[in-house]
PDB file of C-alpha atoms and ligand atoms in Angstrom:
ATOM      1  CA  UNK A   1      -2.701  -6.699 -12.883  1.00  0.00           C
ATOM      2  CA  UNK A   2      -0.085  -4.143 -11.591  1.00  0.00           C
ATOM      3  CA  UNK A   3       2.393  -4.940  -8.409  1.00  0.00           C
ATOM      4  CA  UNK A   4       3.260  -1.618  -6.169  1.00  0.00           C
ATOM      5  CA  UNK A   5       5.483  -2.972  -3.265  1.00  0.00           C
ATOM      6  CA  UNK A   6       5.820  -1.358  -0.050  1.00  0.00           C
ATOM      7  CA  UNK A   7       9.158  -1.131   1.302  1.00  0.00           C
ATOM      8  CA  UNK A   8       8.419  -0.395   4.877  1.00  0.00           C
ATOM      9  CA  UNK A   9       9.705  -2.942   6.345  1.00  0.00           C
ATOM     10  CA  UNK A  10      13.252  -2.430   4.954  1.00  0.00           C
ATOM     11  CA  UNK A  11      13.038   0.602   6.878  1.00  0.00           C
ATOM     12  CA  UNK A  12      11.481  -1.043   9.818  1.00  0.00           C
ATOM     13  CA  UNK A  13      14.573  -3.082  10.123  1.00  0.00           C
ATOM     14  CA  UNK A  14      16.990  -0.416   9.507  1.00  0.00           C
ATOM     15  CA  UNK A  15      15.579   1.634  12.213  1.00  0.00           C
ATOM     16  CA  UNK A  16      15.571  -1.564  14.663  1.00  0.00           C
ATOM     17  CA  UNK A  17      19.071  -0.698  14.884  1.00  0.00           C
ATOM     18  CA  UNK A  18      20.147   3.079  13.586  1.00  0.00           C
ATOM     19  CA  UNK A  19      16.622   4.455  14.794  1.00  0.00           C
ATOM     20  CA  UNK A  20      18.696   6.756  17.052  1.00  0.00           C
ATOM     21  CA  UNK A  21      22.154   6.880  14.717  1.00  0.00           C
ATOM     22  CA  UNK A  22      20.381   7.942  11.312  1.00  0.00           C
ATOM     23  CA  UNK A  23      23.437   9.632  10.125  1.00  0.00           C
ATOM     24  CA  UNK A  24      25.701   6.516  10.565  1.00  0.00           C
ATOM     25  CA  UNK A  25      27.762   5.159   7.422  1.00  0.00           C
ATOM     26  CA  UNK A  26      26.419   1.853   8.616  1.00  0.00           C
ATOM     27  CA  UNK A  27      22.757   2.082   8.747  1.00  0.00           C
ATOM     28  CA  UNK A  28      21.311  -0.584   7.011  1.00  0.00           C
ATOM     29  CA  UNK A  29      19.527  -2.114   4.919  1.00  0.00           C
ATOM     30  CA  UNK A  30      18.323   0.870   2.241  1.00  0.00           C
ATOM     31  CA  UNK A  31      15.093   1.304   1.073  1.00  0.00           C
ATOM     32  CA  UNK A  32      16.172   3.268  -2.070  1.00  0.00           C
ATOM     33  CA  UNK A  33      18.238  -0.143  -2.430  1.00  0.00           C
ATOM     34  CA  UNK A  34      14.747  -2.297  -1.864  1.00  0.00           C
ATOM     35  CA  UNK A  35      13.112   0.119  -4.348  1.00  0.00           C
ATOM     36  CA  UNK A  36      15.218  -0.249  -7.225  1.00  0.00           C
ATOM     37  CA  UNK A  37      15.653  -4.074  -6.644  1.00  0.00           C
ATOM     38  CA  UNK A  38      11.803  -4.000  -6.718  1.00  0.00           C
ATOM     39  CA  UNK A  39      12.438  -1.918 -10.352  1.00  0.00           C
ATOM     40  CA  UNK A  40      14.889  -4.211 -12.004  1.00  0.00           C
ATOM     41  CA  UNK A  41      12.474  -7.100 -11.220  1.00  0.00           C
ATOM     42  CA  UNK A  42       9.167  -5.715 -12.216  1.00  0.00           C
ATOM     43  CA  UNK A  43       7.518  -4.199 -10.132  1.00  0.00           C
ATOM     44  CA  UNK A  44       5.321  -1.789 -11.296  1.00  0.00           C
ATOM     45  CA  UNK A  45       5.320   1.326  -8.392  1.00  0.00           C
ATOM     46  CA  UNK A  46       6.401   1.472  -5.160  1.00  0.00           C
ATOM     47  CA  UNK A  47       4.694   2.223  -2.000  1.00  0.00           C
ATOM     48  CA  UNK A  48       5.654   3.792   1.151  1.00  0.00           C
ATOM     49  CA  UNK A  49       4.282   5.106   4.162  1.00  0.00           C
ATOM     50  CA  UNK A  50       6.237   7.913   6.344  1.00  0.00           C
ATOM     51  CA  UNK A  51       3.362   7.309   9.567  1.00  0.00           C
ATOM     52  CA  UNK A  52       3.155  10.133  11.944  1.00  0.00           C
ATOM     53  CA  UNK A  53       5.573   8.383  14.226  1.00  0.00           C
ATOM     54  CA  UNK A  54       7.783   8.045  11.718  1.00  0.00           C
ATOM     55  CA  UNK A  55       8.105   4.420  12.918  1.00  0.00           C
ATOM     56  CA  UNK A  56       9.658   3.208   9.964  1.00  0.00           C
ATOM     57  CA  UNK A  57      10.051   5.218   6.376  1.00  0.00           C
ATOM     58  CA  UNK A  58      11.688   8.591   7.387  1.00  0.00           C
ATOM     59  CA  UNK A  59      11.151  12.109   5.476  1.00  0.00           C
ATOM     60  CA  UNK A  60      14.814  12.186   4.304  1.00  0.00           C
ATOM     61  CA  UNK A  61      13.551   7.777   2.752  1.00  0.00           C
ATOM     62  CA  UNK A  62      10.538   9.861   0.759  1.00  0.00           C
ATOM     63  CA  UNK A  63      12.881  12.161  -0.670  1.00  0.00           C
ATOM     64  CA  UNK A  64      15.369  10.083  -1.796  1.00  0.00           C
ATOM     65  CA  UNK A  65      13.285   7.398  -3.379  1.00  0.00           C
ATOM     66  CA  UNK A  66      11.254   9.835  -4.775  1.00  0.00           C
ATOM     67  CA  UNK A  67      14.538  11.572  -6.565  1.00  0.00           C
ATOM     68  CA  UNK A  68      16.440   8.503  -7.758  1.00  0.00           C
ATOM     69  CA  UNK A  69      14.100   5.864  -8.292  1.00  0.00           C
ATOM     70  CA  UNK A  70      11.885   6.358 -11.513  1.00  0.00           C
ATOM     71  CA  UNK A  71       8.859   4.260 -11.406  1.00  0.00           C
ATOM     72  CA  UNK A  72       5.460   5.504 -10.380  1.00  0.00           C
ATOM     73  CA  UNK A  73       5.398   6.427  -6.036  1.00  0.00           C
ATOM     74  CA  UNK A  74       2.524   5.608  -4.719  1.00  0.00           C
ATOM     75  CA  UNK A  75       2.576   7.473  -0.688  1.00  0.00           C
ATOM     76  CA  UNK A  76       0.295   5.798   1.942  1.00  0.00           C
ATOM     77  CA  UNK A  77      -0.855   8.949   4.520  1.00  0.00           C
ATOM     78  CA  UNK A  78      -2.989   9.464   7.031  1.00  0.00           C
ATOM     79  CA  UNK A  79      -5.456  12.320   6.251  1.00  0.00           C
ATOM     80  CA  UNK A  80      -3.490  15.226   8.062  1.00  0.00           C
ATOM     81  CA  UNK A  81      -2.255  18.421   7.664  1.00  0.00           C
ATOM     82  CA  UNK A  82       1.222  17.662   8.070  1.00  0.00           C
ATOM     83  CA  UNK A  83       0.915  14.285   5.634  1.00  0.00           C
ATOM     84  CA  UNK A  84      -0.802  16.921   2.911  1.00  0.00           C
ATOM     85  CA  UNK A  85       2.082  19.260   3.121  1.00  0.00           C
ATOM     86  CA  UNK A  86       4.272  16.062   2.780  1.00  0.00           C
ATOM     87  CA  UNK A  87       2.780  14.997  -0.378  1.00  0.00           C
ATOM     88  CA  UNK A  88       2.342  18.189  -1.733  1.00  0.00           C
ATOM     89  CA  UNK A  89       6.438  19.333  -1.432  1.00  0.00           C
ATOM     90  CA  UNK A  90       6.808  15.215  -3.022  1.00  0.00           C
ATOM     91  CA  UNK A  91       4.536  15.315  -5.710  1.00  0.00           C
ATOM     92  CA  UNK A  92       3.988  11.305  -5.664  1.00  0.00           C
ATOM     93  CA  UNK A  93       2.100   9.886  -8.956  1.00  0.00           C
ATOM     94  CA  UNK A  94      -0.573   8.424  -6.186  1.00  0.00           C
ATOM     95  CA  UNK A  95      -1.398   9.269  -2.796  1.00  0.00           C
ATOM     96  CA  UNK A  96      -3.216   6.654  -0.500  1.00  0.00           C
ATOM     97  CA  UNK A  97      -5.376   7.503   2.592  1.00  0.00           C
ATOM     98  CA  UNK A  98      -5.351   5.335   5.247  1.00  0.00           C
ATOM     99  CA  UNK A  99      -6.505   5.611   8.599  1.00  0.00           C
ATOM    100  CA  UNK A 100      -3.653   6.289  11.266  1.00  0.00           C
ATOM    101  CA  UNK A 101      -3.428   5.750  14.961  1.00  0.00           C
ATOM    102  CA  UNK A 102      -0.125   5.348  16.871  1.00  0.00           C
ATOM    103  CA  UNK A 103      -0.873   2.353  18.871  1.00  0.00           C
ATOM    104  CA  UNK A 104      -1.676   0.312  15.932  1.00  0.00           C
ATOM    105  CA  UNK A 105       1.120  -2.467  14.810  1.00  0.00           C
ATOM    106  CA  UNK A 106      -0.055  -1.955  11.171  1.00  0.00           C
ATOM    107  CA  UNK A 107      -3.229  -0.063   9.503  1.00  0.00           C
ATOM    108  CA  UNK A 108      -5.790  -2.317  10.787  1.00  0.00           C
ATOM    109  CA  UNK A 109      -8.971  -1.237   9.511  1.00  0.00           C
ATOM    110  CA  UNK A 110     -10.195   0.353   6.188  1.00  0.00           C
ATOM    111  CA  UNK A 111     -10.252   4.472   6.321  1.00  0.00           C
ATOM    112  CA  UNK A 112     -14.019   5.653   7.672  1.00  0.00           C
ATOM    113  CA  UNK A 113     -14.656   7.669   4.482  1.00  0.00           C
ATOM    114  CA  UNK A 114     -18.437   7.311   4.613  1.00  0.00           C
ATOM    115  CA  UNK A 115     -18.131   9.038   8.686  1.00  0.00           C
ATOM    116  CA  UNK A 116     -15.409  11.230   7.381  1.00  0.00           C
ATOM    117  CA  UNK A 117     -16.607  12.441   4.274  1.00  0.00           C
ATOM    118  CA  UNK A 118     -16.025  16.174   4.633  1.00  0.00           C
ATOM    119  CA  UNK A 119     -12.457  15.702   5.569  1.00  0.00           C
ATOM    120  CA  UNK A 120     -11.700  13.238   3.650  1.00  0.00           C
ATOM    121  CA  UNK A 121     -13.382  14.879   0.248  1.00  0.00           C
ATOM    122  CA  UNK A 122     -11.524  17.947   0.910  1.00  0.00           C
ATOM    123  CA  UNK A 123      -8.015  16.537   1.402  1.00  0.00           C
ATOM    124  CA  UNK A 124      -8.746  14.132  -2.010  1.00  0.00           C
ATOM    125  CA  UNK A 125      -8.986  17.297  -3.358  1.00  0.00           C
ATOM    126  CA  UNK A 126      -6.302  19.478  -2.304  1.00  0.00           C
ATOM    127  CA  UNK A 127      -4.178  16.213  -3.642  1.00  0.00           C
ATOM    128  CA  UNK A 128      -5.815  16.110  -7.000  1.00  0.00           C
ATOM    129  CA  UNK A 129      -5.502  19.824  -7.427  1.00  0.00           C
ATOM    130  CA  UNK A 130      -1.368  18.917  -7.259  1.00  0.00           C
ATOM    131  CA  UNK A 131      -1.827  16.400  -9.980  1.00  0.00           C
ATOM    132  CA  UNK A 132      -1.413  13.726  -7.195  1.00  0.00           C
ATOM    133  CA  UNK A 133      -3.953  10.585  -7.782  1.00  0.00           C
ATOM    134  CA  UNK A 134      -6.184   9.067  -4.850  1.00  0.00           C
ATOM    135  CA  UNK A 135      -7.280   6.217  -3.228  1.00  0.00           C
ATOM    136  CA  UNK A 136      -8.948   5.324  -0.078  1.00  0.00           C
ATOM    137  CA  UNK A 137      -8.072   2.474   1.785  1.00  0.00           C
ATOM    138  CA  UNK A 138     -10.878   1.145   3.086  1.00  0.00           C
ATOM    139  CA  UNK A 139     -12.606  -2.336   4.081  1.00  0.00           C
ATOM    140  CA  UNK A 140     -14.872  -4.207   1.308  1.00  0.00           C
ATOM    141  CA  UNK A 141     -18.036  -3.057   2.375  1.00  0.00           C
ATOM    142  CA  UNK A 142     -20.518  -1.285   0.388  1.00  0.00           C
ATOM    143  CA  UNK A 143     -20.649   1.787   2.002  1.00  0.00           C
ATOM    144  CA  UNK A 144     -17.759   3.011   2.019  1.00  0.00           C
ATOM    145  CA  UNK A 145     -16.986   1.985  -1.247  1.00  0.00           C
ATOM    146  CA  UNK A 146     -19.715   4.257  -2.712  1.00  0.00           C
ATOM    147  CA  UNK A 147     -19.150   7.085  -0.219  1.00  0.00           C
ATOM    148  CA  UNK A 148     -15.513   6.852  -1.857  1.00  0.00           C
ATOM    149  CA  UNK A 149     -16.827   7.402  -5.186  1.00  0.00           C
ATOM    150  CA  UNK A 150     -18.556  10.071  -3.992  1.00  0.00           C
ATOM    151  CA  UNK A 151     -15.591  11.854  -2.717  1.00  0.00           C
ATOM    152  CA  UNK A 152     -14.142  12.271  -6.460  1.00  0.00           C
ATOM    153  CA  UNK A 153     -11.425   9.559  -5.670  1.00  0.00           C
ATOM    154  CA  UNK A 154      -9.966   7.882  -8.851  1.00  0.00           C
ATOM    155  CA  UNK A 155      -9.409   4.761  -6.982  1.00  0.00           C
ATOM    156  CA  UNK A 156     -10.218   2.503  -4.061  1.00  0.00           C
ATOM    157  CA  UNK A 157      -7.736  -0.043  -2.148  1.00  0.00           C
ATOM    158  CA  UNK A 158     -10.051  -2.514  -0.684  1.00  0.00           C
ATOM    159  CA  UNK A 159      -8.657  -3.579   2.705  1.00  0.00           C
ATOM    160  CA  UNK A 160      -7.498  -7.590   2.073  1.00  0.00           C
ATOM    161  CA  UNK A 161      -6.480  -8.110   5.971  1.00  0.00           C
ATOM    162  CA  UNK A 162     -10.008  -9.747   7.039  1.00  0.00           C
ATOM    163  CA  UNK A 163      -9.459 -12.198   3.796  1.00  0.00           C
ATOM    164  CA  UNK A 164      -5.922 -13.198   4.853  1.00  0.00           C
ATOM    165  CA  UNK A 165      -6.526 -14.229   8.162  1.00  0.00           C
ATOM    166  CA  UNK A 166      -9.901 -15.668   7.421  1.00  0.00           C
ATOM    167  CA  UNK A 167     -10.068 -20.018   7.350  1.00  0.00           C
ATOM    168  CA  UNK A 168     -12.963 -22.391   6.330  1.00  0.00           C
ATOM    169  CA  UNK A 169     -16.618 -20.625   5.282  1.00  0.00           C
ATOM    170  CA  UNK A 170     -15.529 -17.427   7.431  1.00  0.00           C
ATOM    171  CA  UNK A 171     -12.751 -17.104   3.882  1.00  0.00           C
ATOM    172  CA  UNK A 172     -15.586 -17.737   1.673  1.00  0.00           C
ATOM    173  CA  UNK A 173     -17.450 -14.764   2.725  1.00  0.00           C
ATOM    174  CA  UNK A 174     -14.796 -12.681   2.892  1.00  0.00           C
ATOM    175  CA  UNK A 175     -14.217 -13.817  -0.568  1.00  0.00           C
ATOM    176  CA  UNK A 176     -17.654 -12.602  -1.458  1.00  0.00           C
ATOM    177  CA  UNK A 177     -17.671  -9.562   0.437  1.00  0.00           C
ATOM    178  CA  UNK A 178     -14.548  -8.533  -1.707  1.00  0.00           C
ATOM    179  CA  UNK A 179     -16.313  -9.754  -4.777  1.00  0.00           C
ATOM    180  CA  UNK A 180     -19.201  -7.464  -4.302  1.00  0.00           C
ATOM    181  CA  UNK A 181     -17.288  -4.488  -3.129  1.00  0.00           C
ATOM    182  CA  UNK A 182     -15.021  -5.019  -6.602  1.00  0.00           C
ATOM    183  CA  UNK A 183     -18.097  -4.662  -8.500  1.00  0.00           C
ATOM    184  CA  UNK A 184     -19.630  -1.712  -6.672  1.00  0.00           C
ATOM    185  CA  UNK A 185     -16.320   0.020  -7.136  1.00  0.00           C
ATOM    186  CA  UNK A 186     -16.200  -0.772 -10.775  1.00  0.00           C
ATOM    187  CA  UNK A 187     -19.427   0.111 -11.684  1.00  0.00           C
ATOM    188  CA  UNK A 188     -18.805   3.296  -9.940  1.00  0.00           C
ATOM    189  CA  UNK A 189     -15.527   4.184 -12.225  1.00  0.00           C
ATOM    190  CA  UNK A 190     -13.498   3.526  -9.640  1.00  0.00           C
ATOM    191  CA  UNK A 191      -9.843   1.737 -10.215  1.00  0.00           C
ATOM    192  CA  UNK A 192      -9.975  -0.914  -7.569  1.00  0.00           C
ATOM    193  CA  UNK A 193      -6.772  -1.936  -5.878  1.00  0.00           C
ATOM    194  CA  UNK A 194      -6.201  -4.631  -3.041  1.00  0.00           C
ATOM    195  CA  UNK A 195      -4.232  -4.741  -0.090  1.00  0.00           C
ATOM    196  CA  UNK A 196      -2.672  -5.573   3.182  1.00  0.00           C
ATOM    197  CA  UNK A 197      -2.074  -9.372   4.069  1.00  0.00           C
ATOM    198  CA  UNK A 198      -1.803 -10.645   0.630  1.00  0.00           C
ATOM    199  CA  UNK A 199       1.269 -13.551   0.258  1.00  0.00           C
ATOM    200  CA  UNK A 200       2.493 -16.375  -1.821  1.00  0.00           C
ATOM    201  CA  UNK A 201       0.107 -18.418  -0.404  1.00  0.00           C
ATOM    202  CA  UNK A 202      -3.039 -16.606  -0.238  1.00  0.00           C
ATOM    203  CA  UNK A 203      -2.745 -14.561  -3.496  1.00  0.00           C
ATOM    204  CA  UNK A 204      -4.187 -17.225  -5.967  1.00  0.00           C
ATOM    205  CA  UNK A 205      -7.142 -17.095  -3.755  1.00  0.00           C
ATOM    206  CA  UNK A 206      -8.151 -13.141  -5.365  1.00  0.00           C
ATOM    207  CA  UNK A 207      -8.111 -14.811  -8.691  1.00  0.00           C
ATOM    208  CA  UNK A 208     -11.716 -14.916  -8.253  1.00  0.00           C
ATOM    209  CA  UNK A 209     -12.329 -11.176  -7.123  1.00  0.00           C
ATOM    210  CA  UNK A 210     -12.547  -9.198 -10.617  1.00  0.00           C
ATOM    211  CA  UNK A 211     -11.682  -5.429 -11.449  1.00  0.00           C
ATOM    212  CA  UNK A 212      -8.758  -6.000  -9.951  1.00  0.00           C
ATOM    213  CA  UNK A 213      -6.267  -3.123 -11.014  1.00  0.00           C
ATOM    214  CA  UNK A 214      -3.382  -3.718  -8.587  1.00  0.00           C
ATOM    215  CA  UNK A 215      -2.657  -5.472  -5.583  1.00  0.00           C
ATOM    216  CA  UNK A 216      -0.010  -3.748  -2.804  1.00  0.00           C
ATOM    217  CA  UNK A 217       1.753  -6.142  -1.227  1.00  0.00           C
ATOM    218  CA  UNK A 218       4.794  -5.535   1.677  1.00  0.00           C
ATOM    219  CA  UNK A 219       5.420  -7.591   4.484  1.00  0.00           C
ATOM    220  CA  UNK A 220       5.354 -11.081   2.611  1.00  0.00           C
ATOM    221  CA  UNK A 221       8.028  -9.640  -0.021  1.00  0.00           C
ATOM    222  CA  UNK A 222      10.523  -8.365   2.103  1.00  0.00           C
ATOM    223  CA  UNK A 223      10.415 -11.766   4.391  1.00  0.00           C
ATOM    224  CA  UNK A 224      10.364 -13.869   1.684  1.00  0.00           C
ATOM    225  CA  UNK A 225      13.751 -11.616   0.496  1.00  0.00           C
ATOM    226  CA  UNK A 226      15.730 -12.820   3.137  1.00  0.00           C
ATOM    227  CA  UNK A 227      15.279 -16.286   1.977  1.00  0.00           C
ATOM    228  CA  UNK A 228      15.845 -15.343  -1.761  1.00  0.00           C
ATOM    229  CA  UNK A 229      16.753 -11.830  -2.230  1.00  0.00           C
ATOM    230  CA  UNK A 230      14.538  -9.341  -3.086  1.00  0.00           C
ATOM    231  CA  UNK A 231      15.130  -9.686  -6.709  1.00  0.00           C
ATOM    232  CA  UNK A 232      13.506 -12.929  -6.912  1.00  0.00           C
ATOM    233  CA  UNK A 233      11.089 -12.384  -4.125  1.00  0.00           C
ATOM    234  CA  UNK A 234       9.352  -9.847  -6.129  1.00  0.00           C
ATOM    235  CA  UNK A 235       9.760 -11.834  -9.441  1.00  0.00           C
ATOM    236  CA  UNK A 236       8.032 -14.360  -7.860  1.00  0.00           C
ATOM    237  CA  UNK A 237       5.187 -12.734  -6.645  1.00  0.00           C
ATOM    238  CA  UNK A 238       4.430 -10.625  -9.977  1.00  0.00           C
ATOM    239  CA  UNK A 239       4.781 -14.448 -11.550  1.00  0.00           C
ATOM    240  CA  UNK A 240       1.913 -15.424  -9.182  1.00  0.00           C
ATOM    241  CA  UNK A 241      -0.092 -12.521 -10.292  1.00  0.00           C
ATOM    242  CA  UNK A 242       0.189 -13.822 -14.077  1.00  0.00           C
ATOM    243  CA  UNK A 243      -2.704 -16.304 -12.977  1.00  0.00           C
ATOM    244  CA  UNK A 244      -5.137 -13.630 -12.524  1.00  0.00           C
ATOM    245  CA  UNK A 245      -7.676 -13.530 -15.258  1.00  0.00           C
ATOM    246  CA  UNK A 246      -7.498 -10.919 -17.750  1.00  0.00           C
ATOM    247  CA  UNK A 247     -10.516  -7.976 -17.695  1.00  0.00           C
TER     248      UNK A 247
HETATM  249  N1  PXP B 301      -1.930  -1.397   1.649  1.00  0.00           N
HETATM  250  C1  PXP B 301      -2.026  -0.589   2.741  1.00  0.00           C
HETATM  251  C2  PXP B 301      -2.954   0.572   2.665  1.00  0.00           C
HETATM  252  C3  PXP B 301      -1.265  -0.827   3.885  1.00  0.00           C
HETATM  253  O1  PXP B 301      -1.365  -0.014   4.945  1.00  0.00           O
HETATM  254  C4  PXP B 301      -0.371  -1.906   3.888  1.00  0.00           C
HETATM  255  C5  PXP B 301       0.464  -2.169   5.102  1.00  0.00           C
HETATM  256  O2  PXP B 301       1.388  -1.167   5.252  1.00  0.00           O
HETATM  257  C6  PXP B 301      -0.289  -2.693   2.741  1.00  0.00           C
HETATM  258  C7  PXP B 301      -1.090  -2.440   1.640  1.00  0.00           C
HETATM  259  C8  PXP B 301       0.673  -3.839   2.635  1.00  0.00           C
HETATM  260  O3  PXP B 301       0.329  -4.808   3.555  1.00  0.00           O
HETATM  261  P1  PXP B 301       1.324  -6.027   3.797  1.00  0.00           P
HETATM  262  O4  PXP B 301       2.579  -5.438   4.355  1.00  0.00           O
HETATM  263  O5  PXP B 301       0.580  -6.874   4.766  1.00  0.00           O
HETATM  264  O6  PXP B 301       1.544  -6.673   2.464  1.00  0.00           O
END
């Protein structure tokens, strides 16, 4: 099972502060830093999202971890023209769509790909046609997960947000409903990926989701960092992913 950290919110805190001063010799702390950190201790890719507000990863972040940090870039984007031509001039080894609104805190819901299947099979392709990779973010629900097959997609994420903040039997079934959407997407041929909420505590939990590919994992990382570094936060995690059982 493959780790691909997101960074964002070493940019989210950077910008908390030099949001307004992005040329000062001060602004801090450095995703490209974060992203190599995340390297030397394993990770396997790295994800980042430049959102339409630009709220935290900034175009100039994109380019510069895509130029000096060498593992695999995997860009979260909502399906737009101006997030296309973004990945296109980039060139990332994966592209992930995710459904974008500006009043959102986070992505909080799985992309609508079985309502937006048009759109969303046209810019899968346009991506593919660059050599760029797909998924679709999306919730773990049937549906979408075969209407995201159907767009050509090489790989779904399924959304893990419901799961984390799930107790008691409502965690069960949320277990199941990932369970079932992990087999769809397998059976399918798609590479299925989790997402969004996952943390040292919770993550043992997907041992018992299979197909599993790779799990994204961002805000619990970089909090966890400030206690131990980011070195050994993301050691730690990839350690916790060694309990996963082997296809
Ligand atoms: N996957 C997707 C598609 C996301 O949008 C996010 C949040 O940016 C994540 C994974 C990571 O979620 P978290 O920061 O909760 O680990």
């Amino acid at each position: 099972m493959l780790l691909g950290v997101n960074i964002d919110h070493v940019a989210t805190l950077r910008q908390a502060r030099y949001a307004l001063l992005p040329d000062s010799p001060n602004a801090e702390p450095s995703p490209l830093r974060a992203a190599l950190d995340a390297m030397a201790a394993g990770a396997d890719s790295i994800t980042i999202h430049v959102r339409g507000d630009r709220r935290h990863m900034q175009d100039r972040d994109a380019v510069e971890i895509r130029k000096s940090c060498p593992l695999p870039l995997n860009l979260e984007m909502g399906v737009t023209t101006e997030m296309t031509a973004i990945a296109l001039d980039l060139k990332p080894e994966f592209a992930c769509l995710v459904p974008e609104t500006r009043e959102e805190v986070t992505t909080e819901g799985g992309l609508d790909v079985a309502g937006r299947a048009v759109e969303v099979t046209a810019c899968v392709k346009t991506l593919q046609a660059a050599g760029i990779r797909v998924s679709l973010f999306i919730d773990p629900d049937p549906e979408q997960v075969r209407a995201s097959a159907a767009t050509g997609a090489e790989m779904v994420e399924l959304h893990t947000g419901c799961f984390a903040n799930a107790v008691g039997a409502d965690l069960e079934a949320e277990i199941a409903r990932l369970t079932e959407a992990a087999r769809i997407g397998h059976e399918a041929g798609l590479q299925v990926n989790a997402g969004h909420g996952i943390n040292y505590g919770n993550l043992h939990l997907l041992y018992a989701v299979p197909h599993l590919a790779e799990l994204n994992i961002g805000h619990s990382i970089v909090a966890r960092a400030m206690r131990v570094g980011f070195e050994t936060a993301v050691r730690e995690m990839k350690a916790l992913m060694e309990g996963y059982p082997s296809a």
